PDB file of C-alpha atoms and ligand atoms in Angstrom:
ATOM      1  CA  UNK V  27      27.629 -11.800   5.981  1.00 79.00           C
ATOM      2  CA  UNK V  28      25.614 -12.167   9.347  1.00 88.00           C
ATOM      3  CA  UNK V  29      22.781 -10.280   9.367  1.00 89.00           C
ATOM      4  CA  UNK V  30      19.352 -10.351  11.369  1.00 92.00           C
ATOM      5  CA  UNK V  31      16.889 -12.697  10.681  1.00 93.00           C
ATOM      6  CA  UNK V  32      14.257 -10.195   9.863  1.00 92.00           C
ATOM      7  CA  UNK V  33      16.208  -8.166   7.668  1.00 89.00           C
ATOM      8  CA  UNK V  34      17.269 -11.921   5.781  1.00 90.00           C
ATOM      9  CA  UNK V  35      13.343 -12.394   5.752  1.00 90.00           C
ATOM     10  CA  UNK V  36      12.112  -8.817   4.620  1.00 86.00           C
ATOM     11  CA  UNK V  37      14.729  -8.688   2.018  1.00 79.00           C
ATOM     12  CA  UNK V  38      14.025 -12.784   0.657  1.00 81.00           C
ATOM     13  CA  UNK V  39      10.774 -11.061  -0.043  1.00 76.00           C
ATOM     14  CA  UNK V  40       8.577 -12.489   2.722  1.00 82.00           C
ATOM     15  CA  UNK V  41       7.458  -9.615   4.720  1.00 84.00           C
ATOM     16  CA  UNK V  42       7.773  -6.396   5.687  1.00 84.00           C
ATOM     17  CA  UNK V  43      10.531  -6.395   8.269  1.00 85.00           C
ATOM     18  CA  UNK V  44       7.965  -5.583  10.954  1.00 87.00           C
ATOM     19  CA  UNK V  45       5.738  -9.190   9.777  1.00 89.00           C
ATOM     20  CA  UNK V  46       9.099 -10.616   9.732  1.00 92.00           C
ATOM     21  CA  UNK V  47       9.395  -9.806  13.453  1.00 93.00           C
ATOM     22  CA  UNK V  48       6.380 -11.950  14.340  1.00 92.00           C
ATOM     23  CA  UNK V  49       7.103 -14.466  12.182  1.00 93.00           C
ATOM     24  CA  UNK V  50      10.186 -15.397  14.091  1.00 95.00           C
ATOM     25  CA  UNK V  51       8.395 -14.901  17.584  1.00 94.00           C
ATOM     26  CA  UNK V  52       5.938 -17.286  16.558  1.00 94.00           C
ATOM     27  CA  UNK V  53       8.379 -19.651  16.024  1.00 95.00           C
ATOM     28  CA  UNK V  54       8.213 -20.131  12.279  1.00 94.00           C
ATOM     29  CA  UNK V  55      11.613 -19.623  11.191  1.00 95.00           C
ATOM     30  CA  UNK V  56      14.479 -22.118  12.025  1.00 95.00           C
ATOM     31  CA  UNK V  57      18.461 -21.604  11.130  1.00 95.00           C
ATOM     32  CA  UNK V  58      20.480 -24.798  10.797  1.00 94.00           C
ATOM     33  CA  UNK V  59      17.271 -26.834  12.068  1.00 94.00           C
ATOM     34  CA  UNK V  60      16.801 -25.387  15.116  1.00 95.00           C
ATOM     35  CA  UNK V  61      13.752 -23.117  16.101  1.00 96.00           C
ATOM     36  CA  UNK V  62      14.766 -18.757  16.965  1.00 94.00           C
ATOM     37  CA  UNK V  63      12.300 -16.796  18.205  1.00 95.00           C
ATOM     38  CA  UNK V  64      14.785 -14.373  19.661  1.00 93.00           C
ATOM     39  CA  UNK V  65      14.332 -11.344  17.630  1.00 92.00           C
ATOM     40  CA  UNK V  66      17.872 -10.098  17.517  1.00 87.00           C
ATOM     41  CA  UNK V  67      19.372 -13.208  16.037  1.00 93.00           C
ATOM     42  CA  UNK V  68      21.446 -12.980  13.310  1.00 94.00           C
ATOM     43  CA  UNK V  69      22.272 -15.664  10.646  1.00 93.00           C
ATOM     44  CA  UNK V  70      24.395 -15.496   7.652  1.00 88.00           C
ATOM     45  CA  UNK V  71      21.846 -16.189   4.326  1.00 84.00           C
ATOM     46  CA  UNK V  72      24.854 -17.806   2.072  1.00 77.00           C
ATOM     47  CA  UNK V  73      25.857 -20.825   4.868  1.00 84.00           C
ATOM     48  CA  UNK V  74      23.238 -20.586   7.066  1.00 89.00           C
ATOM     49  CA  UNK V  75      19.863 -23.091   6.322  1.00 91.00           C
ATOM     50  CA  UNK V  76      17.503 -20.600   7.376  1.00 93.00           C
ATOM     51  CA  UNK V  77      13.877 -21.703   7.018  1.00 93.00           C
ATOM     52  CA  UNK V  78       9.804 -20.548   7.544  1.00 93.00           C
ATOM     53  CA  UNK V  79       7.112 -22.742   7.689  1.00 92.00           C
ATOM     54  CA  UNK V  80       9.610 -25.456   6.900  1.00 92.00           C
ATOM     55  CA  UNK V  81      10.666 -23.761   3.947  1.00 89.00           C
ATOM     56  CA  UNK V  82      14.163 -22.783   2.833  1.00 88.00           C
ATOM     57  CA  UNK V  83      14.520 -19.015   2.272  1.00 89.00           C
ATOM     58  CA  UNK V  84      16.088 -18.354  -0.505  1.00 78.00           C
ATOM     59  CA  UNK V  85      17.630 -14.407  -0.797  1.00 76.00           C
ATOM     60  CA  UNK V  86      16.754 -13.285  -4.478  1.00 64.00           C
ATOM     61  CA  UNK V  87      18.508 -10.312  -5.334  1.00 68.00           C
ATOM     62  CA  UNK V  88      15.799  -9.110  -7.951  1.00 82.00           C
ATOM     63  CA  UNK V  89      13.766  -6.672  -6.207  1.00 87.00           C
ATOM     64  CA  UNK V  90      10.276  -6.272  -8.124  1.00 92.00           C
ATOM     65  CA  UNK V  91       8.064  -3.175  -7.739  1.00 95.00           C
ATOM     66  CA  UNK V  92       4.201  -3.491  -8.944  1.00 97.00           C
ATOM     67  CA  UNK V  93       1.706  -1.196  -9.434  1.00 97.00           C
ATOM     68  CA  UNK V  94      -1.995  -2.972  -9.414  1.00 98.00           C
ATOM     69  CA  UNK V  95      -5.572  -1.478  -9.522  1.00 98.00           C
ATOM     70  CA  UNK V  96      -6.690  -3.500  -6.692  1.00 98.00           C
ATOM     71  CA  UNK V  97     -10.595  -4.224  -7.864  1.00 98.00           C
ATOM     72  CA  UNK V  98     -13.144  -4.249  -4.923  1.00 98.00           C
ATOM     73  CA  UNK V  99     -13.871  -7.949  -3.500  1.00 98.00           C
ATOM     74  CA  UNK V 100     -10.462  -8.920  -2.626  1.00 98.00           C
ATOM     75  CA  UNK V 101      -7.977  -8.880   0.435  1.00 97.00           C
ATOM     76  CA  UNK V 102      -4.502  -7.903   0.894  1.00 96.00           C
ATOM     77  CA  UNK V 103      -3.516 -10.451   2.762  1.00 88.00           C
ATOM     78  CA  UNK V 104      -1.551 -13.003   1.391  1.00 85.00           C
ATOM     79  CA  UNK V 105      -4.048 -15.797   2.271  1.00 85.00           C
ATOM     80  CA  UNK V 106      -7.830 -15.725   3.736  1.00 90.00           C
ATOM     81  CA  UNK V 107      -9.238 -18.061   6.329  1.00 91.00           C
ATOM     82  CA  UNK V 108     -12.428 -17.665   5.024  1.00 93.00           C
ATOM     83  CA  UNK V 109     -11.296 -18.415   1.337  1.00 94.00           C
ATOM     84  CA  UNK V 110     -12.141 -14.432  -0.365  1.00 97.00           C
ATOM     85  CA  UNK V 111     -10.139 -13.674  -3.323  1.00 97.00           C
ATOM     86  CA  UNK V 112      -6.591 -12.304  -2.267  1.00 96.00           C
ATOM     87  CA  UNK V 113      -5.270  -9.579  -4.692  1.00 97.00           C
ATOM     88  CA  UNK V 114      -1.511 -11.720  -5.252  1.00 96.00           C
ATOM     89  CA  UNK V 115      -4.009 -14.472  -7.477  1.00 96.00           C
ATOM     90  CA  UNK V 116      -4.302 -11.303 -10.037  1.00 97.00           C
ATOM     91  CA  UNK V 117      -0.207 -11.507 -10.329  1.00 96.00           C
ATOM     92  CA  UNK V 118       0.326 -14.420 -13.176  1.00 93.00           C
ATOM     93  CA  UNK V 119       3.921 -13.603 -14.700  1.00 90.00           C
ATOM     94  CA  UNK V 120       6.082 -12.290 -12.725  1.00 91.00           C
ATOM     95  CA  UNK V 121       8.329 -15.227 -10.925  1.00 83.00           C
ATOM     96  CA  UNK V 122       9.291 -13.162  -7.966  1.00 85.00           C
ATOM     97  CA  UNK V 123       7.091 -13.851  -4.624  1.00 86.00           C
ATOM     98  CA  UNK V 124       5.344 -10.253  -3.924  1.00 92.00           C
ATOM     99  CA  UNK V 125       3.615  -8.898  -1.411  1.00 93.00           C
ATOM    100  CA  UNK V 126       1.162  -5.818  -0.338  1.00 94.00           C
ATOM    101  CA  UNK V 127       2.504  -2.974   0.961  1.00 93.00           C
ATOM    102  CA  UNK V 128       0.079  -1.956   3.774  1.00 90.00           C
ATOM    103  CA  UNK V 129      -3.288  -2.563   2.695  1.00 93.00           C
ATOM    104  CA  UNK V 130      -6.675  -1.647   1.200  1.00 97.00           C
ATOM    105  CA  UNK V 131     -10.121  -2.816   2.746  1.00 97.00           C
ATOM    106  CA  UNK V 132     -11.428  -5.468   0.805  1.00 97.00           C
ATOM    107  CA  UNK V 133     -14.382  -3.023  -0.976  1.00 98.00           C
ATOM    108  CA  UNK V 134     -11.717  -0.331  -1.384  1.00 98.00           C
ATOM    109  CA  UNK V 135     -10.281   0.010  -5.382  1.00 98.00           C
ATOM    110  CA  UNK V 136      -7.205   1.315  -6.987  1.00 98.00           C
ATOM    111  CA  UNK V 137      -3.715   1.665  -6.222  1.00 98.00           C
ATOM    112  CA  UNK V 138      -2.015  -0.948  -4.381  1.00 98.00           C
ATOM    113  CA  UNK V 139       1.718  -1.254  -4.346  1.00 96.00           C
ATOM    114  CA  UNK V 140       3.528  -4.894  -3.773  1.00 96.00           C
ATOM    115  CA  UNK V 141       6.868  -6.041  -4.099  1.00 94.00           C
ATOM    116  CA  UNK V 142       9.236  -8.177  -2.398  1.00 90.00           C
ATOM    117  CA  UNK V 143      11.302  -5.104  -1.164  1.00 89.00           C
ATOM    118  CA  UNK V 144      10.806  -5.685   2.512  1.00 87.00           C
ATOM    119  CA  UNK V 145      13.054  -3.042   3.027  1.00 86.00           C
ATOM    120  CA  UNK V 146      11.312  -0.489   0.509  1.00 90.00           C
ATOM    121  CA  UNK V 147       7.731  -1.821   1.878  1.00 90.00           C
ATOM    122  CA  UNK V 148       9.419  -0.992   5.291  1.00 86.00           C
ATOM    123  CA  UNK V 149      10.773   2.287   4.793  1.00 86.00           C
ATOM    124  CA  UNK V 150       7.222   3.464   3.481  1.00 88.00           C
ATOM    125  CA  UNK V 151       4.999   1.893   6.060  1.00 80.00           C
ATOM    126  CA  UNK V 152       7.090   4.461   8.552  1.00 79.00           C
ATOM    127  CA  UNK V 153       4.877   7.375   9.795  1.00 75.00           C
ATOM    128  CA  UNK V 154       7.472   9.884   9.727  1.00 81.00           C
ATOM    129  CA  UNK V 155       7.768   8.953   6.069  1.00 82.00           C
ATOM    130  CA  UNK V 156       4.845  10.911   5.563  1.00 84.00           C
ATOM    131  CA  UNK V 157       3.718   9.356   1.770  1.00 91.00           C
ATOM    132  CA  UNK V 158       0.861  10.960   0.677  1.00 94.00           C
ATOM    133  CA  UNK V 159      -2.026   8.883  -0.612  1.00 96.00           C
ATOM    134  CA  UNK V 160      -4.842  10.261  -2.762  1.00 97.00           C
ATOM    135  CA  UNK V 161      -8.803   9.171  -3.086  1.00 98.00           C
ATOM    136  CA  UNK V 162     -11.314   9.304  -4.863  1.00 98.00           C
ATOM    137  CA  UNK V 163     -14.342   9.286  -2.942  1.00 98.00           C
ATOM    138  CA  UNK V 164     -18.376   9.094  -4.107  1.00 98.00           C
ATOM    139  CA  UNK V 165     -20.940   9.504  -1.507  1.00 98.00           C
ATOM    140  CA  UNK V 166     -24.473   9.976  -1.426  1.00 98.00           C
ATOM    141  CA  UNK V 167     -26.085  12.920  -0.604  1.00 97.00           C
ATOM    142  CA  UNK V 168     -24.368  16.325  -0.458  1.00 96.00           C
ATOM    143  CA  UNK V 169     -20.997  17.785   1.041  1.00 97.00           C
ATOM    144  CA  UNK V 170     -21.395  20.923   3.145  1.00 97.00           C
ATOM    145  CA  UNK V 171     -18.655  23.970   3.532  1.00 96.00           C
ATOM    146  CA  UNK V 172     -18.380  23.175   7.358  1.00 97.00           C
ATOM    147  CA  UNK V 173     -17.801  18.888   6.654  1.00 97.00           C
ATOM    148  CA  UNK V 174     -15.754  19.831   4.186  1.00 97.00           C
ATOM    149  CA  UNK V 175     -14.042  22.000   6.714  1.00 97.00           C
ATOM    150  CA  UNK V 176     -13.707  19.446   9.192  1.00 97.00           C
ATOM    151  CA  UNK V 177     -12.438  16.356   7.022  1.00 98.00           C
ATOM    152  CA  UNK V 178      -9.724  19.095   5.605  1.00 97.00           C
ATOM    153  CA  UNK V 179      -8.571  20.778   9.279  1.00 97.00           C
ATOM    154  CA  UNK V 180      -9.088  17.298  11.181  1.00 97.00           C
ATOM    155  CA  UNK V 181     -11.825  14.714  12.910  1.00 97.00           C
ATOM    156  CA  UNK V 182     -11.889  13.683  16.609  1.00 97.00           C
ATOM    157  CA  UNK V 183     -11.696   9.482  15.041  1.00 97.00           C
ATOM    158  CA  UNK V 184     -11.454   6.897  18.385  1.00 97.00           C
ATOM    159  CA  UNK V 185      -7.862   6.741  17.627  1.00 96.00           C
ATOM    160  CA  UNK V 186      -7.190  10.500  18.186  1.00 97.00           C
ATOM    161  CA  UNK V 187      -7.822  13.535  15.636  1.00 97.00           C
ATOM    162  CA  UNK V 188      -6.603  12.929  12.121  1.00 97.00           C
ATOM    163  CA  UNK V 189      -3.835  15.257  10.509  1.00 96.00           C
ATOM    164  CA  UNK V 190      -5.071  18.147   8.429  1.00 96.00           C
ATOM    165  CA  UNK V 191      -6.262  16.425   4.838  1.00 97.00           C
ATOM    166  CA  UNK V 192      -7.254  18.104   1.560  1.00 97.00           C
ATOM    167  CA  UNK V 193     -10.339  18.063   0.075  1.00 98.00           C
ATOM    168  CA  UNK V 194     -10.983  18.761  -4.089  1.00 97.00           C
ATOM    169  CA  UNK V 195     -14.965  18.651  -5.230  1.00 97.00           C
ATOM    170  CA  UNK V 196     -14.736  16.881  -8.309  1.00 97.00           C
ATOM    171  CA  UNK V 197     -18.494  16.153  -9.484  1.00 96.00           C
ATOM    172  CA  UNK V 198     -21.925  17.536  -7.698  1.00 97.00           C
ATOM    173  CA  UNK V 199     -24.967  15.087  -8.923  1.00 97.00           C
ATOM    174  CA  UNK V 200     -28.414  15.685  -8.256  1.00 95.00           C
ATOM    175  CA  UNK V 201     -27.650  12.772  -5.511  1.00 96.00           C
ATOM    176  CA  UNK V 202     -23.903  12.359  -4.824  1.00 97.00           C
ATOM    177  CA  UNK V 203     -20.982  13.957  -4.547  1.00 98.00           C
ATOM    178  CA  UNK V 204     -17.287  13.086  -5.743  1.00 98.00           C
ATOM    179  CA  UNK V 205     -14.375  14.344  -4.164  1.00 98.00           C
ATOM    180  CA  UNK V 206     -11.027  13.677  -3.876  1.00 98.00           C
ATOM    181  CA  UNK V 207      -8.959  13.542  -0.032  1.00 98.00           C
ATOM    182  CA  UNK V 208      -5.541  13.494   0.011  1.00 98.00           C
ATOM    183  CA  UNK V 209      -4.289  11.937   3.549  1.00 96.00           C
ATOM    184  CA  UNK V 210      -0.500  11.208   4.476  1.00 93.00           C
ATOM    185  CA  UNK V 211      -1.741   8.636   7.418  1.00 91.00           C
ATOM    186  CA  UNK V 212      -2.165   5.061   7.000  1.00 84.00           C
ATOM    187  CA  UNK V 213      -4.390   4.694   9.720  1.00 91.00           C
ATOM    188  CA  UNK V 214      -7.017   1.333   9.177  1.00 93.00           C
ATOM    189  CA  UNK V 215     -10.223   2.423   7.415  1.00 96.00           C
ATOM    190  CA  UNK V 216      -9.267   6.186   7.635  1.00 97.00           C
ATOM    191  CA  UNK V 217     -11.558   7.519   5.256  1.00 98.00           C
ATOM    192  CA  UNK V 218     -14.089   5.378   5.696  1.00 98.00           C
ATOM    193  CA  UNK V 219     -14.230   6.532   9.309  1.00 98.00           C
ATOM    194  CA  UNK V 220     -13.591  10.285   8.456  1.00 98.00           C
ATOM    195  CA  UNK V 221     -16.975  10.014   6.345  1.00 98.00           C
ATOM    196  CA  UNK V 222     -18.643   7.670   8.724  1.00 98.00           C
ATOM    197  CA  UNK V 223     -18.020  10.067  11.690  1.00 98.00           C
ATOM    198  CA  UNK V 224     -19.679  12.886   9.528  1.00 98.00           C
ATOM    199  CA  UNK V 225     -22.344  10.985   8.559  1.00 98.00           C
ATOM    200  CA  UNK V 226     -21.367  11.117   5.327  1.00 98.00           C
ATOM    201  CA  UNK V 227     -22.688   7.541   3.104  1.00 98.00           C
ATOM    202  CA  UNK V 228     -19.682   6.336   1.312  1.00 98.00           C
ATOM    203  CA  UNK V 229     -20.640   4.692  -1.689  1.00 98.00           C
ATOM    204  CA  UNK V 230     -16.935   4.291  -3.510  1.00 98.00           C
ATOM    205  CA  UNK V 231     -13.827   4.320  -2.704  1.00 98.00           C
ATOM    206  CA  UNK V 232     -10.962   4.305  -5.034  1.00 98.00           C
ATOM    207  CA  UNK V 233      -7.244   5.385  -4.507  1.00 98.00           C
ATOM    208  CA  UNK V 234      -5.467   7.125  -7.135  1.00 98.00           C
ATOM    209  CA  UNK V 235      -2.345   8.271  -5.852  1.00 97.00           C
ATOM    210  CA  UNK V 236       0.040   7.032  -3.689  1.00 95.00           C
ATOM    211  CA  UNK V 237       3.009   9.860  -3.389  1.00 92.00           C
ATOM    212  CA  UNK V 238       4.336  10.295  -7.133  1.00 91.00           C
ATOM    213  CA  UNK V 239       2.713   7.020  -8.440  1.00 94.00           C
ATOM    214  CA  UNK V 240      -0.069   7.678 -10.100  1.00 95.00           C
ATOM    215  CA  UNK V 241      -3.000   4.867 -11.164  1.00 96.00           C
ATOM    216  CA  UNK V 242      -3.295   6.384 -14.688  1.00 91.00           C
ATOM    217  CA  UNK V 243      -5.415   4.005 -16.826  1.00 92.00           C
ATOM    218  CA  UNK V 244      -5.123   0.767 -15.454  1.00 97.00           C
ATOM    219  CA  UNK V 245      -8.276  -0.941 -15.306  1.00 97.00           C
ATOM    220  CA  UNK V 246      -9.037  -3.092 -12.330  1.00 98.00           C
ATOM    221  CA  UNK V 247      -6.917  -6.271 -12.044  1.00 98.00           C
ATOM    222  CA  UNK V 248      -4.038  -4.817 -14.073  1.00 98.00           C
ATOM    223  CA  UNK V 249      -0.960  -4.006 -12.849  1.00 98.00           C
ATOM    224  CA  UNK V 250       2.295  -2.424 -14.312  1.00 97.00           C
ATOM    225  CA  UNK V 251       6.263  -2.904 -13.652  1.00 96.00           C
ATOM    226  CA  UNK V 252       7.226  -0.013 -11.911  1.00 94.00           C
ATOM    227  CA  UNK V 253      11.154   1.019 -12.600  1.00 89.00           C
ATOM    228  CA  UNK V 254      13.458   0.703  -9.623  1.00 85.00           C
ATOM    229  CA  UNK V 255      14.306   4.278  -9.735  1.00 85.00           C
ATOM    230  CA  UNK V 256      10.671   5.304  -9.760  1.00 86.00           C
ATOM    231  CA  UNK V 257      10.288   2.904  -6.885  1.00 86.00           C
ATOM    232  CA  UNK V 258      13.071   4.932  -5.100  1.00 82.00           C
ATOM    233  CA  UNK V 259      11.914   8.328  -6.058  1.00 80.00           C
ATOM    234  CA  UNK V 260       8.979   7.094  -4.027  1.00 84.00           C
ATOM    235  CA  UNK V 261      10.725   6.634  -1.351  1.00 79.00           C
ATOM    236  CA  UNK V 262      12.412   9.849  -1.130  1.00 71.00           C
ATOM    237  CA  UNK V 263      11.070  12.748  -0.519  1.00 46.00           C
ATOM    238  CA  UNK V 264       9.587  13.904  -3.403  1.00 50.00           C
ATOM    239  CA  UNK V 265       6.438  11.998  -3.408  1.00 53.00           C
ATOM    240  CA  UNK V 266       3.306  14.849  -2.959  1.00 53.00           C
ATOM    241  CA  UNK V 267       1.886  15.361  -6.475  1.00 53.00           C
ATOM    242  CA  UNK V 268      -1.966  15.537  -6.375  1.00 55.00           C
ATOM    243  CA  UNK V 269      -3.044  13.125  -9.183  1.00 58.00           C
ATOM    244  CA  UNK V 270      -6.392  16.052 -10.066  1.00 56.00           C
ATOM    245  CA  UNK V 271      -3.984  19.143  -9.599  1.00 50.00           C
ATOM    246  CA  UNK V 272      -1.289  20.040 -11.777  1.00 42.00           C
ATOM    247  CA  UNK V 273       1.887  18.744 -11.109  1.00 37.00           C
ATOM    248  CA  UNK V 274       5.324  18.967 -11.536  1.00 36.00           C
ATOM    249  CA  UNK V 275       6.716  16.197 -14.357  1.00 34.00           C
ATOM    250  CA  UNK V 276       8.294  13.225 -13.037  1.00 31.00           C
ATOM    251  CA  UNK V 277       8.908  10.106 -14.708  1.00 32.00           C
ATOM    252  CA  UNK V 278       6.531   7.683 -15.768  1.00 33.00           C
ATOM    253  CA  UNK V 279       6.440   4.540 -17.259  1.00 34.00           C
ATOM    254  CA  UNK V 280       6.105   4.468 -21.455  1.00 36.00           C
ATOM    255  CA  UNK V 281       2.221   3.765 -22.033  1.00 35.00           C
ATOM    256  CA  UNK V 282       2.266  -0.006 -22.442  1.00 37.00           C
ATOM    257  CA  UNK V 283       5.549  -0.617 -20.914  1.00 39.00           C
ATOM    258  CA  UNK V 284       5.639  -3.863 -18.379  1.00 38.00           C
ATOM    259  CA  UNK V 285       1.628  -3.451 -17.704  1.00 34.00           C
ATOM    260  CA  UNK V 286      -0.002  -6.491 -18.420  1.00 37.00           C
TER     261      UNK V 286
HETATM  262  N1  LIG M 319      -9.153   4.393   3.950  1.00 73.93           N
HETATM  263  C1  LIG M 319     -10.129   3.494   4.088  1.00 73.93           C
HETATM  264  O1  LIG M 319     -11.112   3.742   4.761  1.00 73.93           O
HETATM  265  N2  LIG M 319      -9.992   2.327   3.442  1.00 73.93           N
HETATM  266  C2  LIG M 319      -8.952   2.022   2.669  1.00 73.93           C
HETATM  267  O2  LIG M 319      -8.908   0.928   2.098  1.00 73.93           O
HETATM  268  C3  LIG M 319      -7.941   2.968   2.528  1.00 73.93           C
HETATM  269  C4  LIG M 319      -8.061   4.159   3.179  1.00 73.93           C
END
């Protein structure tokens, strides 16, 4: 069945559909030898030789959803010019060719989905998708009523206010604070900048939550299998369970099961 190139690319597992996009218009993908850059072309997978980088794409029908505590010191890129760790190089058994959906900075910890869904990766990226994603956030010094006012009802950022957030105290020290921000943007270093802007010092960042997936114990540099269903739970509608509040049940893996 003809189909569009990007869509053949997303779902092969290479990209999100949107990477897929400039992929082609950098001229990286070929079908039946001959270089498209036109982004509506469509191809067939089965008798079409569709290639990237010189590479035959191969459509696997296994789709593979991962759950990793992302430690800090790596990207989530799937390569680094300058040679820093990349967080695929902590995924040993799993055959399938996965990849980040969106990203965390490279000091940032925690939950970090990948797959090679390019659809699913797709379908979450989308703003109006609204996922909500939970942190855990340390800083020094002390939180007052009115910053915790204004990181909750929005900040003036230089990309435009941010959407109302919420904010949970979890620990006061003598010389931090720990507190928890739920967002539903995926705006690049957004809480990083929502601190910064305050002048609050950020000293960790962790996320914990990512709609209804929850971290849970995973220690840094493991990951878990997460079910297909779960995987498309998350990408209904039903995906705003605070990981600190109570919450209403959903399914989660058996303790044990597919982490590694
Ligand atoms: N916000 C940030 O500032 N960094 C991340 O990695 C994720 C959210």
């Amino acid at each position: 069945m003809q189909e569009r190139l990007q869509k053949i690319l997303a779902s092969a597992g290479l990209a999100s559909r949107r990477a897929a996009e400039t992929m082609i218009t950098e001229g990286r993908v070929t079908v039946n030898g001959k270089v498209v850059t036109e982004l509506g072309t469509k191809a067939d997978p089965d008798s079409d030789k569709i290639t990237l980088d010189g590479k035959p794409v191969s459509v696997s029908k296994k789709r593979v959803y991962l759950v990793l505590n992302k430690p800090a010191g790596y990207v989530t890129t799937l390569s680094d010019p300058s040679g820093r760790p990349v967080v695929t190089e902590l995924i040993k058994d799993i055959k399938e060719r996965v990849f980040p959906v969106g990203r965390l900075d490279f000091n940032t910890e925690g939950l970090l989905l990948l797959t090679n869904d390019g659809e699913w990766a797709n379908k979450l990226a989308h703003p109006s998708h609204e996922v909500e994603k939970e942190y855990l956030v340390k800083i020094r010094g002390d939180l007052s009523g009115d910053k915790i006012a204004l990181l909750s009802e929005g900040i003036k950022l230089d990309d435009g206010m941010t959407a109302p957030a919420k904010v949970g105290i979890i620990r006061v020290l003598e010389k931090n604070v720990w507190f928890t921000i739920v967002i539903h943007e995926g705006r690049f270093r957004q809480v990083r900048r929502m601190c910064e802007a305050l002048g609050l010092p950020l000293v960790k960042l962790k996320r914990i939550r990512y709609g209804n997936i929850l971290l849970d114990d995973l220690k840094p540099g493991e990951y878990r299998v997460l079910a297909p269903s779960d995987a498309k739970l998350l990408a209904g509608t039903d995906n705003k369970h605070s990981a600190t509040e109570e919450r209403k049940p959903f399914k989660r893996q058996r303790p044990g099961s597919g982490k590694r």
